[in-house]
Coordinates of C-alpha atoms in Angstrom, one line a residue:
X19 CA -124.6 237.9 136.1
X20 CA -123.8 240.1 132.8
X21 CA -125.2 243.4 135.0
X22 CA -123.1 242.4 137.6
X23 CA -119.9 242.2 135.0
X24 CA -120.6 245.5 133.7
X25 CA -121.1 246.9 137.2
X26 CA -118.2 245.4 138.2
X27 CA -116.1 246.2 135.2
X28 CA -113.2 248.8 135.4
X29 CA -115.2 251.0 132.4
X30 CA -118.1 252.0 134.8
X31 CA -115.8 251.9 138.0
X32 CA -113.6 254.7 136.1
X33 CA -116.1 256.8 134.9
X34 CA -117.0 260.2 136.2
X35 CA -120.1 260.6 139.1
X36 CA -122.2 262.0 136.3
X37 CA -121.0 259.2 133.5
X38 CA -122.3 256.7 136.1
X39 CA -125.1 258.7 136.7
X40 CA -126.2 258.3 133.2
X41 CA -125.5 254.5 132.8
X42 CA -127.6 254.4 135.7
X43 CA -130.6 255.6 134.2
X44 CA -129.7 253.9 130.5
X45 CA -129.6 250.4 131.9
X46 CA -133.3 250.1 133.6
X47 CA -134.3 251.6 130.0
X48 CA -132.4 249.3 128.2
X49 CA -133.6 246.5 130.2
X50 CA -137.1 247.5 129.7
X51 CA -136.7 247.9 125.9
X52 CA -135.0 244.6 125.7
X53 CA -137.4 242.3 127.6
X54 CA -140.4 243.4 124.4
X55 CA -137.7 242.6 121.9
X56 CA -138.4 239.2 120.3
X57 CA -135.5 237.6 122.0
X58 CA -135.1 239.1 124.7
X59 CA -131.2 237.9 126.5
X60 CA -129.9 238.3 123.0
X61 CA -131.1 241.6 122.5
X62 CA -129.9 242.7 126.2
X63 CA -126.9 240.9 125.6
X64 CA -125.7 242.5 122.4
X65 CA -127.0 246.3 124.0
X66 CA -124.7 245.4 127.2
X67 CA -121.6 244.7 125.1
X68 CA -122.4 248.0 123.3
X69 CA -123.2 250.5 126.0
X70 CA -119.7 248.7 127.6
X71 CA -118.0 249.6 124.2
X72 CA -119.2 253.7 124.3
X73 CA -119.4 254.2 127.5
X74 CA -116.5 256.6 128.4
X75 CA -118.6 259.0 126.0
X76 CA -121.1 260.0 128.2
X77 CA -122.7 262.3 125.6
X78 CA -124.1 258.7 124.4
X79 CA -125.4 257.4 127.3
X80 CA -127.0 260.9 127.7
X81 CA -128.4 260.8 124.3
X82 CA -129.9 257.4 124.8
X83 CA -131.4 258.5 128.5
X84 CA -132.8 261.4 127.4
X85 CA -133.8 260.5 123.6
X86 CA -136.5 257.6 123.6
X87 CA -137.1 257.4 119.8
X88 CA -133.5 256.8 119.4
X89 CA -133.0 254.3 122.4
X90 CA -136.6 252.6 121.0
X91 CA -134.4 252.3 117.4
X92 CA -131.5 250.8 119.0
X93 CA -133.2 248.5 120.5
X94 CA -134.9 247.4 117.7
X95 CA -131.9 247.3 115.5
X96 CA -130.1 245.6 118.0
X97 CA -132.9 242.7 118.1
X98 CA -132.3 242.5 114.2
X99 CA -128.7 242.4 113.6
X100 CA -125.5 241.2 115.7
X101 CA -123.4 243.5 112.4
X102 CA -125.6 246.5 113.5
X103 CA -125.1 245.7 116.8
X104 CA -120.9 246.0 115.9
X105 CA -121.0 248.9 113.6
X106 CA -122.6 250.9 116.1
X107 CA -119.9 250.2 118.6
X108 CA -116.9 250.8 116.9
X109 CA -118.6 254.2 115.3
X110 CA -121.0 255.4 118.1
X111 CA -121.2 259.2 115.9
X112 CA -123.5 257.0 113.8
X113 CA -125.9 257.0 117.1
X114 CA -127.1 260.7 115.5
X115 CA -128.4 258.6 112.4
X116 CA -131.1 257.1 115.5
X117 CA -132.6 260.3 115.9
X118 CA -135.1 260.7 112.8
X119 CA -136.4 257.5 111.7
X120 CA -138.0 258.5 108.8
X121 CA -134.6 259.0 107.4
X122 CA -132.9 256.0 109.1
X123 CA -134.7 253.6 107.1
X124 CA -134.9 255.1 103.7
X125 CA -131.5 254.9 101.5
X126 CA -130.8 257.9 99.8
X127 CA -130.6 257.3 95.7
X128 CA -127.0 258.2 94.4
X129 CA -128.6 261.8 93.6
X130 CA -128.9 262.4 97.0
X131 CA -125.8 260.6 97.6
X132 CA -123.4 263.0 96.3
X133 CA -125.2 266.0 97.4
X134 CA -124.8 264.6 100.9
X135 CA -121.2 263.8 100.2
X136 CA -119.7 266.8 98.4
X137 CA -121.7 268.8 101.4
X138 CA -119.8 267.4 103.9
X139 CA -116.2 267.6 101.4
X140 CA -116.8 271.1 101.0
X141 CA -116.6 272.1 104.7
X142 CA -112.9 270.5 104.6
X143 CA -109.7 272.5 103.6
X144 CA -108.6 271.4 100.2
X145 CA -105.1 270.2 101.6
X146 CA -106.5 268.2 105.0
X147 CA -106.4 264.8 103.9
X148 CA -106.9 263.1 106.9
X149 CA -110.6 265.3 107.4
X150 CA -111.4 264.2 103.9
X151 CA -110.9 260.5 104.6
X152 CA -112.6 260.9 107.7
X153 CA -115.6 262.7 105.8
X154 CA -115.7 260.1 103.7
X155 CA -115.9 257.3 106.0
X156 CA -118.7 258.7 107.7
X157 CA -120.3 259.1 104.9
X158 CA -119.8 255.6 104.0
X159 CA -120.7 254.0 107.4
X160 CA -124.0 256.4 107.9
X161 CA -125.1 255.4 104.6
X162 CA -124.6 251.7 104.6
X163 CA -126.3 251.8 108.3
X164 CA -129.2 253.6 106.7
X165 CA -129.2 250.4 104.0
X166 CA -128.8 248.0 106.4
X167 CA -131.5 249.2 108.9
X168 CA -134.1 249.1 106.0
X169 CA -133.1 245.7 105.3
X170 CA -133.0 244.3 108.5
X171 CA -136.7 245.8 109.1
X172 CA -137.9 244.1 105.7
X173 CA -138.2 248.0 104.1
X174 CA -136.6 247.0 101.1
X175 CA -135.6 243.8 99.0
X176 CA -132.4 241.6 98.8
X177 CA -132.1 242.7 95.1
X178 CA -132.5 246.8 95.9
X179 CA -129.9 246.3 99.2
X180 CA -127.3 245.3 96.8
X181 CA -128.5 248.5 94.4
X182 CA -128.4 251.0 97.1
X183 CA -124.5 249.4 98.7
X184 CA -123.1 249.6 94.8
X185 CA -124.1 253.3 94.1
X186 CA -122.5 254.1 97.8
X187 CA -119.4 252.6 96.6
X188 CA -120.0 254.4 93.1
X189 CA -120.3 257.8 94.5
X190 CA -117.2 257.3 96.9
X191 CA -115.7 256.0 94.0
X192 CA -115.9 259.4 92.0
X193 CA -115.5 261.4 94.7
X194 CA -111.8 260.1 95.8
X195 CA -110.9 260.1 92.0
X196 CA -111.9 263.7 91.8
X197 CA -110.4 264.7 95.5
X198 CA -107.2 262.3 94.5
X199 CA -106.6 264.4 90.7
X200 CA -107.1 267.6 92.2
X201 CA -104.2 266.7 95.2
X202 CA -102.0 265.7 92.1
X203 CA -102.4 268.4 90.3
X204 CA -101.3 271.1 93.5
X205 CA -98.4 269.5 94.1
X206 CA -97.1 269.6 90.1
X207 CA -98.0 273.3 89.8
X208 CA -98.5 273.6 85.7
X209 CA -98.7 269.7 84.9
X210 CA -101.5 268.5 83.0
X211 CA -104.6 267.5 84.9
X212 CA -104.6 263.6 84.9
X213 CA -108.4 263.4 84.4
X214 CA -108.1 265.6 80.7
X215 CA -107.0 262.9 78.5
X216 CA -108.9 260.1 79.8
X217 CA -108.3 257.8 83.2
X218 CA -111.2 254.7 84.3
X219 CA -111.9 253.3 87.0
X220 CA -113.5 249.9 85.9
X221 CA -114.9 247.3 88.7
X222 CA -115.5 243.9 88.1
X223 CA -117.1 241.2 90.6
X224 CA -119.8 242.2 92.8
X225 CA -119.5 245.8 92.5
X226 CA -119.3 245.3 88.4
X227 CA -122.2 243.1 88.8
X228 CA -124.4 245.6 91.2
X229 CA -124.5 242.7 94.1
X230 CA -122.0 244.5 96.2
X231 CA -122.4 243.1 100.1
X232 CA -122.0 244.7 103.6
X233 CA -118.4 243.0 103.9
X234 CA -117.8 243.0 100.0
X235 CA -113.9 244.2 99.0
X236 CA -113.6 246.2 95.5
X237 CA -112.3 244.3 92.5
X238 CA -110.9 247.2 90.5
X239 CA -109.0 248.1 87.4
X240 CA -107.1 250.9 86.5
X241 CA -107.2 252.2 82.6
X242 CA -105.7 255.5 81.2
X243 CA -105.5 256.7 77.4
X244 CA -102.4 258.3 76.9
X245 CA -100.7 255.6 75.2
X246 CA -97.9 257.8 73.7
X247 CA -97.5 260.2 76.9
X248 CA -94.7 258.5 79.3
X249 CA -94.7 261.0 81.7
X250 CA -98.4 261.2 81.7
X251 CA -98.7 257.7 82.2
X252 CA -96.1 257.9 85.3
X253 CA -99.0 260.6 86.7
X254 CA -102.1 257.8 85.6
X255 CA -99.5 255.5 88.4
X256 CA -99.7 257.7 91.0
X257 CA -103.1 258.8 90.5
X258 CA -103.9 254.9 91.0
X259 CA -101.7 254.9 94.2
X260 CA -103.4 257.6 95.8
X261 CA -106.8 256.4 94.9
X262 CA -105.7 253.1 96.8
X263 CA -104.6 254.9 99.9
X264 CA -107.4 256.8 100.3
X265 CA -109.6 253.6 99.7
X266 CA -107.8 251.5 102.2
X267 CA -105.7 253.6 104.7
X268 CA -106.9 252.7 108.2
X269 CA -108.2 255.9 110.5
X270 CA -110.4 255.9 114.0
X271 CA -113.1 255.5 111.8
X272 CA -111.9 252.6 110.2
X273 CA -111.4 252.0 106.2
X274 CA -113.3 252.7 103.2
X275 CA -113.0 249.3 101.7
X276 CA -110.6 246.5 100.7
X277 CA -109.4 246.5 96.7
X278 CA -108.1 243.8 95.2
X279 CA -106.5 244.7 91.7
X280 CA -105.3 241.1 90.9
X281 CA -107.9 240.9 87.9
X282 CA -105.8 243.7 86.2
X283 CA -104.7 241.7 82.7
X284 CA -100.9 240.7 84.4
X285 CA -102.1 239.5 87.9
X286 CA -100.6 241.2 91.0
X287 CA -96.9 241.7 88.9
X288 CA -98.5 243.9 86.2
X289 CA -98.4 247.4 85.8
X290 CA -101.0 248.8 88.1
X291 CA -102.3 251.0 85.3
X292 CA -102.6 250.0 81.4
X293 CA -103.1 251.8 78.9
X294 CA -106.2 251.0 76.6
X295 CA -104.3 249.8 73.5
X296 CA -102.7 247.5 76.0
X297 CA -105.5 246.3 77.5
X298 CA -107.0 245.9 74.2

């Protein structure tokens, strides 16, 4: 009855003769993958809902019709984990990740992390915002998918998961600081660069604590040390404000993650930066 939905369904009736062509040949894989999976309806259940979801980019179905290592990995993912199942169809670019397994299911260490990052950053035009957030996202969602793949395949412990998701958030952290001061900074030609006289970024629950989760928002608070310096304290402000943008501004990719900033000392009506002697 589910084939007959999806062959049914106005997705495959309006795709090209060579799109359906390709879903032809996916779905007799898929349905051959499936029925070694452990559970076998789930499994084919959850890969029907996906292929439905990313089908009208047919370089996907080709890539999983004519890749069997990375149709075998979907699969098995798939099998493992509903979220997986989801993250891959609202992001089908993370498909590529499927190609090597060796690196799939071992996390890079926050090294490795920001060389991957600031690689990807440096290919982007200093000014293109929007091509910054979207580097960043898919450096975000590639990364936690490489986490979540070891941990769903028993590579790695409970304890280390949380690690590895808390020095992703670390690193993308630092890097929208540094992208977010630089941005200030070219459009106040000759102002003071806000990170010279001091500006923290502190987190407190589970990204304080190192047990940051897949779904896990960022409790953060904003500290600056230029307690005598109004206007540079105005800057510290919109430093935060940007920093909070580029955190949570939805895209096509989605968002980097949720903050909350209600722990700040004055709730959700305080200043959204404080100065140290004040926080003090």
């Amino acid at each position: 009855r589910r084939l007959g939905v999806l062959r049914d369904s106005y997705t495959y009736r309006t795709l090209s003769s060579r799109g359906r062509a390709r879903m032809d040949r996916v779905i007799p894989l898929l349905l051959d993958a499936a029925a070694a999976a452990p559970q076998p309806d789930i499994t084919l259940i959850r890969l029907l809902d996906l292929i439905e979801q990313i089908a009208r980019r047919t370089a996907y179905l080709a890539l999983l019709g004519e890749n069997p290592v990375v149709l075998a990995q979907l699969v098995r993912l798939c099998a493992a984990s509903p979220w997986i199942t989801d993250l891959l169809a609202r992001q089908p670019l993370l498909l590529d990740e499927l190609i090597d397994p060796r690196s799939l299911y071992a996390p890079l260490d926050r090294a490795a992390l920001e060389r991957e990052l600031w690689s990807a950053l440096e290919t982007v035009a200093a000014d293109d915002l929007e091509q910054q957030m979207e580097a960043l996202r898919h450096f975000k969602q590639s990364n936690v998918l490489r986490v979540a793949a070891a941990d769903v395949m028993d590579v790695m412990p409970l304890m280390v998961v949380s690690d590895h998701l808390t020095e992703i958030a670390e690193v993308v952290l630092a890097a929208v600081l540094k992208l977010a001061a630089g941005h200030l900074t070219r459009r106040r030609p000759g102002a003071q660069h806000p990170l010279d006289h001091g500006f923290a970024i502190v987190a407190y629950g589970k990204l304080g604590g190192i047990e940051l989760g897949y779904g896990s928002d960022l409790d953060l608070v904003f500290l600056h040390a230029a307690d005598r310096d109004a206007d540079l304290a105005q800057q510290y402000a919109r430093l935060a404000q940007r920093i909070i943008h580029r955190l949570g501004a939805h895209t096509p990719a989605g968002i980097l993650y949720e903050v909350d900033l209600r722990l700040r000392p004055s709730g959700s009506s305080g200043l959204l930066v404080s100065s140290l002697s004040a926080f003090e």
